[in-house]
Amino acid sequence: QGLHAAAGLDSVRHAARVLRFLDTEASAQALAREFTGLGVDQPNGWEFMLGLFGSRYPGAAIEAMKVNIRAPDHPVTTEYLESLARLEIATDPAWRPPAADASRQEEAREYWDKFQDHMQELQRTAVESAVASLPSKTGAARAITLGGIVNAVGDDTSLVESLRPELIEAWPLLPEEMRENLIEYRWPLIASRRMLPVLRTLVNGPPPPARTELAMTRDAALRHIFEMNAVEGRMLILRDVENPSANPGIDLVRLFSPQEISEVASPAVERIVNGDARELDFDLLDRYAEAGALPRIRAVFEAQMGRWACQPQSAMLRYFVRVNPDYGRSQVAASLAARGTTGCY
């Protein structure tokens, strides 16, 4: 009851650990019921998963996990499917690994090849059960189960394509972490023009702080829009490049033509000189600014020698080395001498 009634995260974690170490048949079933995944939406997921693998009642845990796959309100993530398969093979005496023996390495390799094949078979069976459960799944549980399935079977093109429209339709019900992961790292699973409205909504929101997960997801969304509609994508990327409050990645600028890059590099130099530059401006200086900007950038750099943060200092040094190697070498040496103050190595 503490898992749901406790007021604070520490109390919830304590309740999860009690359940993990209680080690009864009932606690094994409860662990299976509570476990959904290992993401930020279930911060105590490791406690539940480790409790399942450490239980003296693995049979009860496995059966409970299989029942939960069919439960309408239980979300089934990729971690859930993988954990069920690993738990099944770990508790099967026929699949206990052979003792280490240097003289029987070929046998060991053969065993582990068969082990991996069997693991995949078990996971496919779990996936099939999850697919069969979809008609009865409801709300967020159904959305998360769709995401869990396509993540688990990324190489099964036909299954991914058949579930993709349903996953996109259920997009608002997916946890934020899963949405970010799909856009940034698993795009082929959802690559479709049907995603354009989702991507547009994402990039039309306020720009997030630089170097955050949201910023990287926004950059990925801009790139995907560009891939599907180059005219619209270029316009949206340029909007962020020109917005002092946004900080898109330099990889997006590389999608521009040389003429377009030249047009955005000059304002970046002005912002550096005026002291209101962002990270992208220093990257633009590093890669694209012309030698004619050297006197102004040199004055700015030397005025703050020993006090620059690492990223802008490195970008300016690379610019110096590119456009005037002799001066660049002298400033690298000076910056190395000042590193005890800057902390930039």
Coordinates of C-alpha atoms in Angstrom, one line a residue:
Q1 CA 0.0 0.0 0.0
G2 CA 2.9 2.3 0.7
L3 CA 3.8 2.3 -3.0
H4 CA 0.6 4.3 -3.7
A5 CA -0.2 6.0 -0.4
A6 CA 3.2 7.3 0.5
A7 CA 3.5 11.0 0.4
G8 CA 7.2 11.4 -0.8
L9 CA 9.5 9.7 -3.2
D10 CA 11.8 8.5 -0.4
S11 CA 8.8 6.7 1.2
V12 CA 7.8 5.2 -2.1
R13 CA 11.4 3.9 -2.7
H14 CA 11.4 2.5 0.8
A15 CA 8.2 0.6 0.2
A16 CA 9.6 -0.7 -3.1
R17 CA 12.7 -2.0 -1.4
V18 CA 10.7 -3.7 1.3
L19 CA 8.7 -5.4 -1.4
R20 CA 11.9 -6.4 -3.2
F21 CA 13.5 -8.1 -0.1
L22 CA 10.3 -9.5 1.4
D23 CA 10.8 -12.6 -0.8
T24 CA 7.5 -14.4 -0.6
E25 CA 5.3 -15.8 -3.3
A26 CA 2.9 -12.9 -2.8
S27 CA 5.7 -10.3 -3.0
A28 CA 7.0 -11.9 -6.2
Q29 CA 3.5 -11.5 -7.7
A30 CA 3.3 -7.9 -6.4
L31 CA 6.7 -7.0 -7.9
A32 CA 5.4 -8.3 -11.3
R33 CA 2.3 -6.3 -10.9
E34 CA 4.2 -3.1 -10.0
F35 CA 7.0 -3.4 -12.6
T36 CA 6.5 -1.6 -15.9
G37 CA 9.9 -0.3 -17.0
L38 CA 13.1 1.5 -16.1
G39 CA 12.5 5.0 -17.3
V40 CA 11.9 8.2 -15.5
D41 CA 8.2 7.4 -15.3
Q42 CA 9.0 4.5 -13.0
P43 CA 12.1 5.6 -10.9
N44 CA 11.8 2.5 -8.7
G45 CA 11.8 0.1 -11.7
W46 CA 15.2 -1.2 -10.8
E47 CA 13.9 -2.2 -7.3
F48 CA 11.1 -4.2 -8.9
M49 CA 13.2 -5.8 -11.6
L50 CA 16.0 -6.8 -9.3
G51 CA 13.4 -8.2 -6.8
L52 CA 12.0 -10.4 -9.6
F53 CA 15.4 -11.8 -10.5
G54 CA 16.3 -12.3 -6.8
S55 CA 13.1 -14.0 -5.8
R56 CA 13.0 -17.6 -4.6
Y57 CA 9.6 -17.8 -6.4
P58 CA 10.5 -17.2 -10.0
G59 CA 7.7 -19.4 -11.3
A60 CA 5.1 -17.2 -9.5
A61 CA 6.9 -14.1 -10.9
I62 CA 6.9 -15.3 -14.5
E63 CA 3.2 -16.4 -14.4
A64 CA 2.2 -13.0 -12.9
M65 CA 4.2 -11.2 -15.6
K66 CA 2.4 -13.1 -18.3
V67 CA -1.0 -12.4 -16.7
N68 CA -0.1 -8.7 -16.6
I69 CA 0.7 -8.6 -20.3
R70 CA -3.0 -9.4 -20.9
A71 CA -4.3 -6.9 -18.2
P72 CA -6.1 -4.0 -19.8
D73 CA -4.5 -1.3 -17.5
H74 CA -0.9 -2.7 -17.3
P75 CA 1.6 -1.0 -19.7
V76 CA 4.1 -3.3 -21.3
T77 CA 7.4 -1.7 -22.1
T78 CA 10.4 -3.1 -23.9
E79 CA 12.2 -3.6 -20.6
Y80 CA 9.2 -5.6 -19.4
L81 CA 9.3 -7.9 -22.4
E82 CA 13.1 -8.3 -22.1
S83 CA 13.0 -8.9 -18.4
L84 CA 10.3 -11.6 -18.8
A85 CA 12.4 -13.5 -21.4
R86 CA 15.6 -13.2 -19.3
L87 CA 13.8 -14.4 -16.2
E88 CA 12.4 -17.4 -18.1
I89 CA 15.8 -18.4 -19.4
A90 CA 17.6 -17.7 -16.1
T91 CA 15.3 -20.1 -14.2
D92 CA 15.5 -22.9 -16.8
P93 CA 18.1 -25.5 -15.6
A94 CA 18.6 -26.5 -19.3
W95 CA 20.2 -23.1 -20.0
R96 CA 22.6 -22.8 -17.1
P97 CA 26.0 -21.7 -18.6
P98 CA 28.8 -24.2 -18.7
A99 CA 31.8 -23.9 -16.4
A100 CA 34.7 -21.9 -17.7
D101 CA 37.2 -24.1 -19.4
A102 CA 39.9 -22.8 -21.7
S103 CA 40.1 -26.1 -23.5
R104 CA 36.4 -26.0 -24.5
Q105 CA 36.0 -22.5 -25.9
E106 CA 34.3 -23.7 -29.1
E107 CA 31.6 -25.4 -27.1
A108 CA 31.2 -22.3 -25.0
R109 CA 30.7 -20.2 -28.2
E110 CA 28.2 -22.6 -29.5
Y111 CA 26.3 -22.6 -26.2
W112 CA 26.1 -18.8 -26.1
D113 CA 25.0 -18.6 -29.8
K114 CA 22.2 -21.0 -28.9
F115 CA 21.5 -19.0 -25.7
Q116 CA 21.0 -15.8 -27.7
D117 CA 18.7 -17.5 -30.2
H118 CA 16.6 -19.0 -27.4
M119 CA 16.4 -15.6 -25.7
Q120 CA 15.1 -14.1 -29.0
E121 CA 12.5 -16.8 -29.2
L122 CA 11.3 -16.2 -25.7
Q123 CA 11.1 -12.4 -26.4
R124 CA 9.2 -13.0 -29.6
T125 CA 6.7 -15.1 -27.7
A126 CA 6.3 -12.3 -25.2
V127 CA 5.9 -9.8 -28.0
E128 CA 3.2 -12.0 -29.6
S129 CA 1.3 -12.0 -26.3
A130 CA 1.6 -8.2 -26.1
V131 CA 0.3 -7.8 -29.6
A132 CA -2.6 -10.1 -28.9
S133 CA -3.5 -8.0 -25.8
L134 CA -3.7 -4.7 -27.7
P135 CA -7.5 -4.8 -28.4
S136 CA -8.2 -5.0 -24.6
K137 CA -5.6 -2.4 -23.6
T138 CA -6.9 1.0 -22.7
G139 CA -5.6 4.6 -22.4
A140 CA -1.9 5.1 -21.6
A141 CA -1.4 1.4 -21.0
R142 CA -2.2 0.8 -24.7
A143 CA -0.1 3.6 -25.9
I144 CA 2.9 2.5 -23.9
T145 CA 2.4 -1.1 -24.9
L146 CA 2.4 0.0 -28.6
G147 CA 5.7 1.8 -28.0
G148 CA 7.2 -1.1 -26.1
I149 CA 6.4 -3.5 -28.9
V150 CA 7.8 -1.4 -31.8
N151 CA 10.9 -0.7 -29.8
A152 CA 11.4 -4.4 -29.1
V153 CA 10.9 -5.5 -32.7
G154 CA 12.6 -2.7 -34.7
D155 CA 13.9 -5.2 -37.2
D156 CA 10.4 -6.6 -38.0
T157 CA 9.4 -4.1 -40.7
S158 CA 6.0 -5.5 -41.4
L159 CA 4.9 -5.5 -37.7
V160 CA 6.3 -2.0 -37.1
E161 CA 4.5 -0.7 -40.2
S162 CA 1.2 -2.2 -39.2
L163 CA 1.4 -0.7 -35.7
R164 CA 2.9 2.7 -36.6
P165 CA -0.5 4.4 -37.4
E166 CA -1.9 3.3 -34.0
L167 CA 1.2 4.4 -32.2
I168 CA 1.1 7.9 -33.8
E169 CA -2.6 8.2 -33.0
A170 CA -1.8 7.4 -29.4
W171 CA 1.1 9.8 -29.3
P172 CA -0.4 12.3 -26.6
L173 CA -0.7 9.4 -24.1
L174 CA 2.9 8.3 -24.4
P175 CA 5.3 9.3 -21.6
E176 CA 7.5 12.2 -22.5
E177 CA 10.7 10.1 -22.2
M178 CA 9.3 7.6 -24.7
R179 CA 8.3 10.4 -27.1
E180 CA 11.8 12.0 -26.9
N181 CA 13.5 8.6 -27.4
L182 CA 11.4 7.8 -30.5
I183 CA 12.0 11.2 -32.2
E184 CA 15.7 11.4 -31.3
Y185 CA 17.0 7.8 -31.4
R186 CA 14.3 5.5 -32.9
W187 CA 12.9 7.7 -35.7
P188 CA 12.7 4.9 -38.3
L189 CA 10.0 3.2 -36.1
I190 CA 7.7 6.2 -36.6
A191 CA 9.0 7.8 -39.7
S192 CA 5.9 9.0 -41.5
R193 CA 4.4 12.2 -42.8
R194 CA 1.6 11.6 -40.2
M195 CA 4.2 12.7 -37.7
L196 CA 4.5 16.2 -39.2
P197 CA 1.7 17.7 -37.0
V198 CA 3.5 16.3 -33.9
L199 CA 6.9 17.6 -35.0
R200 CA 5.4 21.1 -35.8
T201 CA 3.8 21.3 -32.4
L202 CA 7.1 20.5 -30.8
V203 CA 9.2 23.0 -32.7
N204 CA 6.6 25.8 -32.4
G205 CA 6.9 25.7 -28.6
P206 CA 9.3 27.9 -26.6
P207 CA 13.0 27.0 -27.3
P208 CA 14.4 24.9 -24.4
P209 CA 17.7 25.5 -22.7
A210 CA 20.8 24.4 -24.6
R211 CA 22.3 20.9 -24.0
T212 CA 19.1 19.5 -22.5
E213 CA 17.3 16.4 -23.7
L214 CA 14.5 18.7 -24.9
A215 CA 16.9 20.7 -27.0
M216 CA 18.3 17.6 -28.7
T217 CA 14.7 16.4 -29.3
R218 CA 13.8 19.7 -30.9
D219 CA 16.8 19.6 -33.1
A220 CA 15.9 16.1 -34.2
A221 CA 12.3 17.2 -34.9
L222 CA 13.6 20.1 -37.1
R223 CA 15.8 17.6 -39.0
H224 CA 13.0 15.2 -39.6
I225 CA 10.7 18.1 -40.9
F226 CA 13.6 19.1 -43.3
E227 CA 13.8 15.5 -44.5
M228 CA 10.1 15.4 -45.3
N229 CA 9.7 19.0 -46.5
A230 CA 13.0 20.8 -47.2
V231 CA 11.3 24.2 -47.7
E232 CA 9.4 24.2 -44.4
G233 CA 12.3 22.6 -42.6
R234 CA 14.8 25.3 -43.8
M235 CA 12.4 28.0 -42.8
L236 CA 11.9 26.6 -39.3
I237 CA 15.7 26.0 -38.7
L238 CA 16.5 29.5 -39.9
R239 CA 13.9 30.9 -37.5
D240 CA 15.7 29.2 -34.6
V241 CA 19.1 30.2 -35.9
E242 CA 18.0 33.9 -36.0
N243 CA 16.2 33.7 -32.6
P244 CA 18.6 34.8 -29.8
S245 CA 16.6 32.8 -27.3
A246 CA 17.0 29.5 -29.3
N247 CA 20.2 27.5 -29.5
P248 CA 19.9 24.9 -32.3
G249 CA 22.8 22.6 -33.0
I250 CA 25.4 23.3 -35.6
D251 CA 24.4 20.1 -37.4
L252 CA 21.2 21.8 -38.5
V253 CA 23.1 24.7 -40.0
R254 CA 25.1 22.2 -42.1
L255 CA 21.8 21.5 -43.9
F256 CA 22.0 25.0 -45.4
S257 CA 23.6 26.0 -48.7
P258 CA 27.0 27.8 -48.5
Q259 CA 25.3 31.1 -49.2
E260 CA 22.8 30.6 -46.4
I261 CA 25.5 29.7 -44.0
S262 CA 27.4 32.8 -44.9
E263 CA 24.3 34.9 -44.2
V264 CA 23.9 33.5 -40.6
A265 CA 27.6 33.5 -39.8
S266 CA 27.9 37.3 -40.0
P267 CA 25.3 38.1 -37.3
A268 CA 26.9 35.5 -35.1
V269 CA 30.1 37.5 -35.2
E270 CA 28.2 40.6 -34.2
R271 CA 26.6 39.0 -31.2
I272 CA 30.0 37.7 -30.0
V273 CA 31.5 41.2 -30.3
N274 CA 28.5 42.7 -28.5
G275 CA 28.7 40.2 -25.7
D276 CA 25.3 38.6 -26.2
A277 CA 26.4 35.4 -28.0
R278 CA 25.0 31.9 -27.4
E279 CA 26.8 28.6 -27.9
L280 CA 25.7 28.3 -31.6
D281 CA 27.3 31.6 -32.4
F282 CA 30.7 30.4 -31.3
D283 CA 30.2 27.2 -33.4
L284 CA 29.4 29.4 -36.4
L285 CA 32.5 31.5 -35.8
D286 CA 34.6 28.3 -35.5
R287 CA 33.5 26.8 -38.8
Y288 CA 32.3 29.5 -41.0
A289 CA 33.4 33.0 -40.1
E290 CA 35.8 34.7 -42.6
A291 CA 39.3 36.0 -41.8
G292 CA 38.1 39.6 -42.0
A293 CA 36.4 39.1 -38.5
L294 CA 39.8 38.4 -36.9
P295 CA 40.7 41.8 -35.5
R296 CA 37.4 42.2 -33.7
I297 CA 37.3 38.7 -32.4
R298 CA 40.9 39.0 -31.3
A299 CA 40.2 42.1 -29.3
V300 CA 37.2 40.4 -27.6
F301 CA 39.2 37.2 -26.9
E302 CA 42.3 38.9 -25.4
A303 CA 40.1 41.2 -23.2
Q304 CA 38.8 38.1 -21.4
M305 CA 41.9 35.9 -21.5
G306 CA 41.8 33.3 -18.8
R307 CA 38.2 33.9 -18.0
W308 CA 36.4 32.3 -21.0
A309 CA 34.3 29.2 -20.5
C310 CA 35.5 26.1 -22.2
Q311 CA 33.2 25.9 -25.2
P312 CA 33.6 29.5 -26.4
Q313 CA 37.3 29.5 -25.7
S314 CA 37.8 26.3 -27.8
A315 CA 35.7 27.6 -30.6
M316 CA 37.6 30.9 -30.8
L317 CA 41.0 29.1 -30.7
R318 CA 39.9 26.9 -33.6
Y319 CA 38.8 29.9 -35.5
F320 CA 42.2 31.6 -34.9
V321 CA 44.1 28.5 -36.0
R322 CA 42.0 28.2 -39.1
V323 CA 42.3 31.8 -40.3
N324 CA 45.8 32.8 -38.9
P325 CA 47.8 29.8 -37.7
D326 CA 50.7 31.8 -36.2
Y327 CA 48.3 33.9 -34.1
G328 CA 46.3 30.8 -33.3
R329 CA 49.3 28.9 -32.0
S330 CA 50.3 31.8 -29.7
Q331 CA 46.8 32.0 -28.3
V332 CA 46.6 28.2 -27.7
A333 CA 49.9 28.6 -25.7
A334 CA 48.5 31.5 -23.8
S335 CA 45.3 29.7 -23.0
L336 CA 47.2 26.6 -21.8
A337 CA 49.2 28.8 -19.5
A338 CA 45.9 30.3 -18.1
R339 CA 44.2 26.9 -17.6
G340 CA 44.7 26.9 -13.9
T341 CA 42.3 29.8 -13.8
T342 CA 39.8 28.7 -16.5
G343 CA 39.8 25.0 -15.6
C344 CA 39.6 24.2 -19.3
Y345 CA 42.0 21.5 -20.3

